[in-house]
PDB file of C-alpha atoms and ligand atoms in Angstrom:
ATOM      1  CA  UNK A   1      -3.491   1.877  15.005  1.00  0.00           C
ATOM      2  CA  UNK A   2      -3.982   3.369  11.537  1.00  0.00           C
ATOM      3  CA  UNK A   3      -2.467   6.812  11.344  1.00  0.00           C
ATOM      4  CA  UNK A   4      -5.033   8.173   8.936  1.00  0.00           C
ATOM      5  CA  UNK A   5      -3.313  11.941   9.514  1.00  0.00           C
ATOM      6  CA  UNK A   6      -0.030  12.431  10.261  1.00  0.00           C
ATOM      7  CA  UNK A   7       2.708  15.409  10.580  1.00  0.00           C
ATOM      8  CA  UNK A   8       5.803  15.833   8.438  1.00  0.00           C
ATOM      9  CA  UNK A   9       8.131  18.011   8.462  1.00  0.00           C
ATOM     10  CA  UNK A  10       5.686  20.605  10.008  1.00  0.00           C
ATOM     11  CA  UNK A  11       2.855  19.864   7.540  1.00  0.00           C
ATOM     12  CA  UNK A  12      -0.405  17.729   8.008  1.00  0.00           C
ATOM     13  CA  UNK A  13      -0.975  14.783   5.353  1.00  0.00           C
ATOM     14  CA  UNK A  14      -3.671  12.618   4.776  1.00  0.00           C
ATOM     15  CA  UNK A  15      -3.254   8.892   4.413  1.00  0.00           C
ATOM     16  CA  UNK A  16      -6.313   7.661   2.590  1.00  0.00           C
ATOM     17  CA  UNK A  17      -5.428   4.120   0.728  1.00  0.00           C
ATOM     18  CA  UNK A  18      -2.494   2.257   0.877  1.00  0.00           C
ATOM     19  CA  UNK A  19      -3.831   0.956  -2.901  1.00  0.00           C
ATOM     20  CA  UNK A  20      -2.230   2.149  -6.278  1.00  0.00           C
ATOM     21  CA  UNK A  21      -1.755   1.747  -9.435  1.00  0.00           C
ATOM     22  CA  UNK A  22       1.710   1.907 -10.015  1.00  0.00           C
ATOM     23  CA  UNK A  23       4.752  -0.019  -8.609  1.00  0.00           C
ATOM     24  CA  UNK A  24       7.133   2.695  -8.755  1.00  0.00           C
ATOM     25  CA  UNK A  25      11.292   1.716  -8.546  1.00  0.00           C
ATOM     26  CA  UNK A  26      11.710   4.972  -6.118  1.00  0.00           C
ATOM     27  CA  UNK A  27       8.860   4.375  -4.188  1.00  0.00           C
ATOM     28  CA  UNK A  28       8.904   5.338  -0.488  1.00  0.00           C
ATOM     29  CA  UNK A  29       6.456   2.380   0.271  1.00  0.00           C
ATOM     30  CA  UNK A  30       9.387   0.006  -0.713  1.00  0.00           C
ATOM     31  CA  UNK A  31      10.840  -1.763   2.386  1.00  0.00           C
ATOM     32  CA  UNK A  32       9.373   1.182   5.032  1.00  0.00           C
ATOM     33  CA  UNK A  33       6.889   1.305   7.423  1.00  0.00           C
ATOM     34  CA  UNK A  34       6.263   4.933   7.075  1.00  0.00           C
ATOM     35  CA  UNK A  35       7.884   8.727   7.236  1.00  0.00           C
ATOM     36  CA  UNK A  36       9.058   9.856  10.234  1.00  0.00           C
ATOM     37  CA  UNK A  37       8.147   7.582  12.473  1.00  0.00           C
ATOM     38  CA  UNK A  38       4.265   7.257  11.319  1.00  0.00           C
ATOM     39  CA  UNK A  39       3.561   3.861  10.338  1.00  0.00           C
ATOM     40  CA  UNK A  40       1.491   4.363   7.360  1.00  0.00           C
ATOM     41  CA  UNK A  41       0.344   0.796   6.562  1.00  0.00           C
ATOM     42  CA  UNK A  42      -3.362   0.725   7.415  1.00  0.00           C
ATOM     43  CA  UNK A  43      -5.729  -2.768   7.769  1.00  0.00           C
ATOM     44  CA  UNK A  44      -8.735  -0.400   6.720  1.00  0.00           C
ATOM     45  CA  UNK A  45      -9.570   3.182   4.593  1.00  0.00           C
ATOM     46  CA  UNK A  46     -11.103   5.609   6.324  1.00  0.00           C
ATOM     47  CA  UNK A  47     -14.213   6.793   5.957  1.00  0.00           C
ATOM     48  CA  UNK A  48     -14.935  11.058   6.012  1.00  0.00           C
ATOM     49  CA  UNK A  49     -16.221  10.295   9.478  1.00  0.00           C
ATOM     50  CA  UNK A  50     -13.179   8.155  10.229  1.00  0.00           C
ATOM     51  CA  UNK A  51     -10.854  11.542   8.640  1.00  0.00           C
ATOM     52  CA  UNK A  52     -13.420  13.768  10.955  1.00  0.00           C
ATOM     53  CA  UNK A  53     -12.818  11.761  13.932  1.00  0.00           C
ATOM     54  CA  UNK A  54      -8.284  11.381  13.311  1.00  0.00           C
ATOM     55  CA  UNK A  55      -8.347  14.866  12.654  1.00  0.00           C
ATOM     56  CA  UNK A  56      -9.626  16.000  16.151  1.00  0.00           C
ATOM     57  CA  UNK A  57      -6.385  15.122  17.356  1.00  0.00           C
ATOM     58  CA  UNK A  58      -4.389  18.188  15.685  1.00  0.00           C
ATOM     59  CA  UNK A  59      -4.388  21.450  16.043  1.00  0.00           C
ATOM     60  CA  UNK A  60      -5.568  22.679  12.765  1.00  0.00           C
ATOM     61  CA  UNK A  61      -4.810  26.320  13.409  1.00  0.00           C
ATOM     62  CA  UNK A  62      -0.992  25.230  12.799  1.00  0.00           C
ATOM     63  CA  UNK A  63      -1.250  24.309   9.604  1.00  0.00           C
ATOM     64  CA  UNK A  64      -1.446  26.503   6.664  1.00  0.00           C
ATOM     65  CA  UNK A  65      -1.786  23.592   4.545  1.00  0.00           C
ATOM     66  CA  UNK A  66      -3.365  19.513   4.865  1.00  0.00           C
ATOM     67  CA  UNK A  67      -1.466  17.438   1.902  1.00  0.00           C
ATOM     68  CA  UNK A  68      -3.554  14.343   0.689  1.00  0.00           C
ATOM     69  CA  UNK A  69      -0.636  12.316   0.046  1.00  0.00           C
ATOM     70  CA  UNK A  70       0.697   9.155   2.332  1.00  0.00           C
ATOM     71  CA  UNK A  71       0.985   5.409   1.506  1.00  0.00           C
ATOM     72  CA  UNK A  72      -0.927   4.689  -1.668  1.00  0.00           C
ATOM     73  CA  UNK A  73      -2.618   6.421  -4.342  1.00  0.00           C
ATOM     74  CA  UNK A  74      -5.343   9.266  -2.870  1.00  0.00           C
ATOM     75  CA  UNK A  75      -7.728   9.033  -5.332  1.00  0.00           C
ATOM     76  CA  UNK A  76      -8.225   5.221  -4.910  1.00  0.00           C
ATOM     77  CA  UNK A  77     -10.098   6.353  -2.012  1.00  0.00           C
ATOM     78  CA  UNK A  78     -12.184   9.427  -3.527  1.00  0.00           C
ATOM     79  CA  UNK A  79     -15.547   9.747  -1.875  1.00  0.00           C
ATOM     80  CA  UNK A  80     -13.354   9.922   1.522  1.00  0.00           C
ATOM     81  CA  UNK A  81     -11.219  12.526  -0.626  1.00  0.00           C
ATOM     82  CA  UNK A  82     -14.113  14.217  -2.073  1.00  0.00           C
ATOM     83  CA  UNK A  83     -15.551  15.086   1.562  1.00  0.00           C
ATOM     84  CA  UNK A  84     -12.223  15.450   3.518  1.00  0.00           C
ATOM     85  CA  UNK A  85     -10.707  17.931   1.419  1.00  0.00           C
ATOM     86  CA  UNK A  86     -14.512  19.843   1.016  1.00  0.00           C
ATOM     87  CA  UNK A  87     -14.775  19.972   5.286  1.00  0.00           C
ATOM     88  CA  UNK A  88     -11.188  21.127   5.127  1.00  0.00           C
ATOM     89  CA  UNK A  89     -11.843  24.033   3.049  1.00  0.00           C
ATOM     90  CA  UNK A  90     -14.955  24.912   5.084  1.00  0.00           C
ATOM     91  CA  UNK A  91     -12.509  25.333   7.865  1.00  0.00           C
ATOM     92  CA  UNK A  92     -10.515  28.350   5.621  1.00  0.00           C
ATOM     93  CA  UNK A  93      -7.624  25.558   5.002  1.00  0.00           C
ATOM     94  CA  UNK A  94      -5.522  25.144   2.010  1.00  0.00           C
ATOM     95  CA  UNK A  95      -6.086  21.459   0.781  1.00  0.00           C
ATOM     96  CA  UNK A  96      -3.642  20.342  -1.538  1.00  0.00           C
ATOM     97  CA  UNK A  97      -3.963  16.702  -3.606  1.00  0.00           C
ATOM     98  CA  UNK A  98      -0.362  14.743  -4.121  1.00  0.00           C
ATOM     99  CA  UNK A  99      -0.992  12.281  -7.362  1.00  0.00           C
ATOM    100  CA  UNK A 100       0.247  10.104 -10.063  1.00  0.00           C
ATOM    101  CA  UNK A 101      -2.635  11.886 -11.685  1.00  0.00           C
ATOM    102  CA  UNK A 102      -4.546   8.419 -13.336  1.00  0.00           C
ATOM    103  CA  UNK A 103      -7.582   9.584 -11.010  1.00  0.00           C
ATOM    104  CA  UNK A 104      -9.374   9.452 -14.606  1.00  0.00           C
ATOM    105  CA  UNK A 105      -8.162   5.715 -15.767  1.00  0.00           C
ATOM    106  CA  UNK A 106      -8.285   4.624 -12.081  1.00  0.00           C
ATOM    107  CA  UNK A 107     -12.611   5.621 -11.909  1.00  0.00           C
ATOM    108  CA  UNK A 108     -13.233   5.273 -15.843  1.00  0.00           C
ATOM    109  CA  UNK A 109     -14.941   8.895 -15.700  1.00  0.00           C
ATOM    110  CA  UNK A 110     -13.856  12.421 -15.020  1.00  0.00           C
ATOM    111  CA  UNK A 111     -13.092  13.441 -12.055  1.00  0.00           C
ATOM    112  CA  UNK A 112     -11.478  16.494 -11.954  1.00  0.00           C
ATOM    113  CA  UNK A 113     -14.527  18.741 -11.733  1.00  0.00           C
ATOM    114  CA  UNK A 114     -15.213  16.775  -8.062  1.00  0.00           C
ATOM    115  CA  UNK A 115     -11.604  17.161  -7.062  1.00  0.00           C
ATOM    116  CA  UNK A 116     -12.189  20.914  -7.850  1.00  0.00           C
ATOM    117  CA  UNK A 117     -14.812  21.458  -5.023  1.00  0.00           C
ATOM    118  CA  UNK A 118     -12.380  20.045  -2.780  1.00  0.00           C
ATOM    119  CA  UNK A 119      -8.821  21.235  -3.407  1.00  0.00           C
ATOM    120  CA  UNK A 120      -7.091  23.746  -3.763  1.00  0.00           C
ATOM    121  CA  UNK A 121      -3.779  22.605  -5.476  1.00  0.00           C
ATOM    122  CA  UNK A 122      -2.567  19.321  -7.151  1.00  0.00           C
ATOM    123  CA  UNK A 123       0.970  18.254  -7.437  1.00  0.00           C
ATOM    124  CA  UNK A 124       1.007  15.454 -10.194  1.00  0.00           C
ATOM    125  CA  UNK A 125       3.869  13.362 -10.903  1.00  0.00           C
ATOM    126  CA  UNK A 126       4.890  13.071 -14.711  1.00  0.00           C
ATOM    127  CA  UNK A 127       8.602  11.478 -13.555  1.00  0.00           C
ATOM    128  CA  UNK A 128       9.372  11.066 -17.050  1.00  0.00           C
ATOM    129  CA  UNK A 129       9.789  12.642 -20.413  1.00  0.00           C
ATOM    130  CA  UNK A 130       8.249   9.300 -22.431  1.00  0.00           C
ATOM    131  CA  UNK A 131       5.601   6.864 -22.353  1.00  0.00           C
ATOM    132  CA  UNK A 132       8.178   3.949 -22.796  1.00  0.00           C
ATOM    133  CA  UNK A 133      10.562   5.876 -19.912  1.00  0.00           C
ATOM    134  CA  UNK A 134       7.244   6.422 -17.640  1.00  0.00           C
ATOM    135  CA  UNK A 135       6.853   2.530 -17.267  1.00  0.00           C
ATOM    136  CA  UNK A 136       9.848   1.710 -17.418  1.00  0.00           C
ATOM    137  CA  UNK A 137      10.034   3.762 -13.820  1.00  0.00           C
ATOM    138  CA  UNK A 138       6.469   3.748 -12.869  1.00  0.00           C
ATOM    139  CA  UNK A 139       5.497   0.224 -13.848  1.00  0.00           C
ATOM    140  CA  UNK A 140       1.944   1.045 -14.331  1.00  0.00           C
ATOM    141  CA  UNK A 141      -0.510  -1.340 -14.115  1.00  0.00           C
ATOM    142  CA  UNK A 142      -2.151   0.829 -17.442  1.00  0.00           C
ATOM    143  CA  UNK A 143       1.199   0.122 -19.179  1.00  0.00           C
ATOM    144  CA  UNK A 144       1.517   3.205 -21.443  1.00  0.00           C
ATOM    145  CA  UNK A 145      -1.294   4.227 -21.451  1.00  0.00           C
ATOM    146  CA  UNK A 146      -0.715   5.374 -17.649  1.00  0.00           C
ATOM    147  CA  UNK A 147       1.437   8.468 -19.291  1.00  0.00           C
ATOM    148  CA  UNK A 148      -1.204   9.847 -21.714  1.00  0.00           C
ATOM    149  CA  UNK A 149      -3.936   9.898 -18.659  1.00  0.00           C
ATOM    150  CA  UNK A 150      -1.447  11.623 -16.892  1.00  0.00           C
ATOM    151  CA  UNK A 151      -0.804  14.306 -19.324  1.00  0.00           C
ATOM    152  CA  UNK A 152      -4.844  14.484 -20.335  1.00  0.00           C
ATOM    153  CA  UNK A 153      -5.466  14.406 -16.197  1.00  0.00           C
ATOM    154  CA  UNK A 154      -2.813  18.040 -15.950  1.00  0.00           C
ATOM    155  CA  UNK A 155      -4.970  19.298 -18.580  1.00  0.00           C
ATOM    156  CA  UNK A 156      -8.130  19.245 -16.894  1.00  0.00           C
ATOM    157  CA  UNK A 157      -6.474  19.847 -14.011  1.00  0.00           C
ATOM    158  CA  UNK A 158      -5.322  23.324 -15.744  1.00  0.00           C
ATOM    159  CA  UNK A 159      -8.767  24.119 -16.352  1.00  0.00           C
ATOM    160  CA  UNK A 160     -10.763  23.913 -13.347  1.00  0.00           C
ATOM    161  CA  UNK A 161      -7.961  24.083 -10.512  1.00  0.00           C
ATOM    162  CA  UNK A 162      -5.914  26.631  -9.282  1.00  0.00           C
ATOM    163  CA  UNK A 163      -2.873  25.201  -9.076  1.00  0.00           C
ATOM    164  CA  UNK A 164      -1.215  22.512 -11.161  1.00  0.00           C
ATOM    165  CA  UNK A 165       2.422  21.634 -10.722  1.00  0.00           C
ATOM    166  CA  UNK A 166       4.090  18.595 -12.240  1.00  0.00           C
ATOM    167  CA  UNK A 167       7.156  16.878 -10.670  1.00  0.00           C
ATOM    168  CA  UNK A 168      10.046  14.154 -11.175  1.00  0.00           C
ATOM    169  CA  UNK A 169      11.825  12.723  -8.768  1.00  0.00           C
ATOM    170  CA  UNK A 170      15.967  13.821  -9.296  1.00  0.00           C
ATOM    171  CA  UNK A 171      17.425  10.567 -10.568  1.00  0.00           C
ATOM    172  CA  UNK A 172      20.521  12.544 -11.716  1.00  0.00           C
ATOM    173  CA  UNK A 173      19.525  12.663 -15.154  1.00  0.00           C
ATOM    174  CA  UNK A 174      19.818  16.428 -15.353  1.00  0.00           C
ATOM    175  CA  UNK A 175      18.365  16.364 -19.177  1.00  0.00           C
ATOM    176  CA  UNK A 176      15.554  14.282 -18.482  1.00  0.00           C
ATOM    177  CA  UNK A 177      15.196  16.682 -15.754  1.00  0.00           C
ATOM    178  CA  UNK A 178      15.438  19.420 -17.757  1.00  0.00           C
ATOM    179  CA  UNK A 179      13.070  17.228 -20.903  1.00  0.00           C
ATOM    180  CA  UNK A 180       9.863  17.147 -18.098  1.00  0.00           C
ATOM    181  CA  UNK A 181      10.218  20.145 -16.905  1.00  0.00           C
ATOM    182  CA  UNK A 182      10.001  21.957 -20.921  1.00  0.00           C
ATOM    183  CA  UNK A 183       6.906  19.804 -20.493  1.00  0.00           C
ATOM    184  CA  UNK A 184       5.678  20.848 -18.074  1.00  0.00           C
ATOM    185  CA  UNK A 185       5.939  24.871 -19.049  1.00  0.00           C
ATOM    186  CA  UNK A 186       4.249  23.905 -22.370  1.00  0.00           C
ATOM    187  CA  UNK A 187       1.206  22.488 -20.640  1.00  0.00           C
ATOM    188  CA  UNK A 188       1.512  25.907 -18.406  1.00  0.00           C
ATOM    189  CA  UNK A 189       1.960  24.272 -15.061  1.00  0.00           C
ATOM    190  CA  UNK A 190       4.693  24.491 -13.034  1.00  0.00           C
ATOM    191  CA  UNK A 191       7.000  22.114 -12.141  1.00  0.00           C
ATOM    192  CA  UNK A 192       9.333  20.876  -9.208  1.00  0.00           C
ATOM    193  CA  UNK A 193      12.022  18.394  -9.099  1.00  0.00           C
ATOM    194  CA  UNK A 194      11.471  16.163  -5.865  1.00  0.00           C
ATOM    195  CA  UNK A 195      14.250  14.936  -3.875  1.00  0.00           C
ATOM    196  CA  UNK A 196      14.338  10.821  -3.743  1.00  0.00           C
ATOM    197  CA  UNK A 197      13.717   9.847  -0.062  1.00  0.00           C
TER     198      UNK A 197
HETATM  199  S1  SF4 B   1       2.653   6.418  -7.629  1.00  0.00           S
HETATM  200 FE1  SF4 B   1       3.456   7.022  -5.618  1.00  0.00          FE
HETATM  201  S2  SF4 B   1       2.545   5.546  -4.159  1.00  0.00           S
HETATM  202 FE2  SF4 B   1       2.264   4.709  -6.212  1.00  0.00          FE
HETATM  203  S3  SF4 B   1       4.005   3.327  -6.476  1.00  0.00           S
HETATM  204 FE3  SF4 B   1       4.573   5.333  -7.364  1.00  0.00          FE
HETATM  205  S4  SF4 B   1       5.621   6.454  -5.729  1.00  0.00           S
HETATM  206 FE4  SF4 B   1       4.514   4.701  -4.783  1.00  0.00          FE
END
């Protein structure tokens, strides 16, 4: 069974794509099955009418929030996004997009104006204070490139979205820490250090 929506520590995600463009060293993918007992390997993306259909089984009222964000890289999957997150906020919910924010690289184009009609918030993760340090983490399959189009991505981001906060995940490299989170501030979005899973 592909578990297309799944609760979390009493919030709804969305698992969209299991496909990304990074091979991150922290990544919760690596040797799991899922989070919390949701297997989160799929053998097919969901369409919107596929999202429609999983999300008849929650009670929506519940949830103050529905995070894109499960086994792979959202935006991989954006028409399914694009819709999702648009029938979401018809319903009055708070949509909120979890990235590695190369949605631009990734579909050659800009997409940021689309993701605007259907979230509310993005959380994008920077996870390091250099090009060099971001694949030397990350791995992208951009090389370093992948850091730029992340940076460029929180811009736009900035511009036409509510919400932009960039995050790291705590390696215990408090100035590093402390490097992408100055960052962050100067770009003018906030920024949250994530715990490693
Ligand atoms: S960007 Fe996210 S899903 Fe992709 S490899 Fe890194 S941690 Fe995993």
């Amino acid at each position: 069974m592909n578990n297309y929506v799944y609760e979390y520590g009493g919030k709804l995600y969305l698992n969209i794509t299991n496909r990304c463009s990074n091979c991150c060293t922290f990544c919760i993918r690596k040797g799991r099955e899922g989070i919390g007992g949701n297997t989160l390997w799929i053998d097919r993306e969901p369409t919107f009418e596929d999202m429609k259909a999983a999300l008849q089984a929650f009670d929506l009222e519940k949830y103050g929030e529905v995070v894109f964000c499960g086994f792979g890289e959202p935006v991989f999957n954006l028409e399914t996004l694009i819709e999702t997150g648009k029938y979401l906020r018809q319903m009055g919910k708070k949509v909120r997009l979890d990235t590695n924010g190369h949605g631009n690289l990734i579909h050659k184009r800009d997409i940021v104006p689309q993701l605007a009609q259907a979230v509310d918030d993005v959380s994008i993760s920077l996870n390091a204070s250099s090009a060099a340090k971001y694949q030397q983490h990350c791995f992208s399959q951009f090389g370093e490139e992948a850091y730029y189009a992340v940076l460029d991505f929180a811009r736009e981001c900035l511009k036409h979205i509510g919400r932009v906060i960039l995050t790291k995940v705590d390696e215990g490299d408090e100035e590093e820490n402390a490097a992408c989170e100055r960052i962050a501030r100067q770009l003018g979005a906030g920024f949250r250090l994530r715990k490693k899973i």
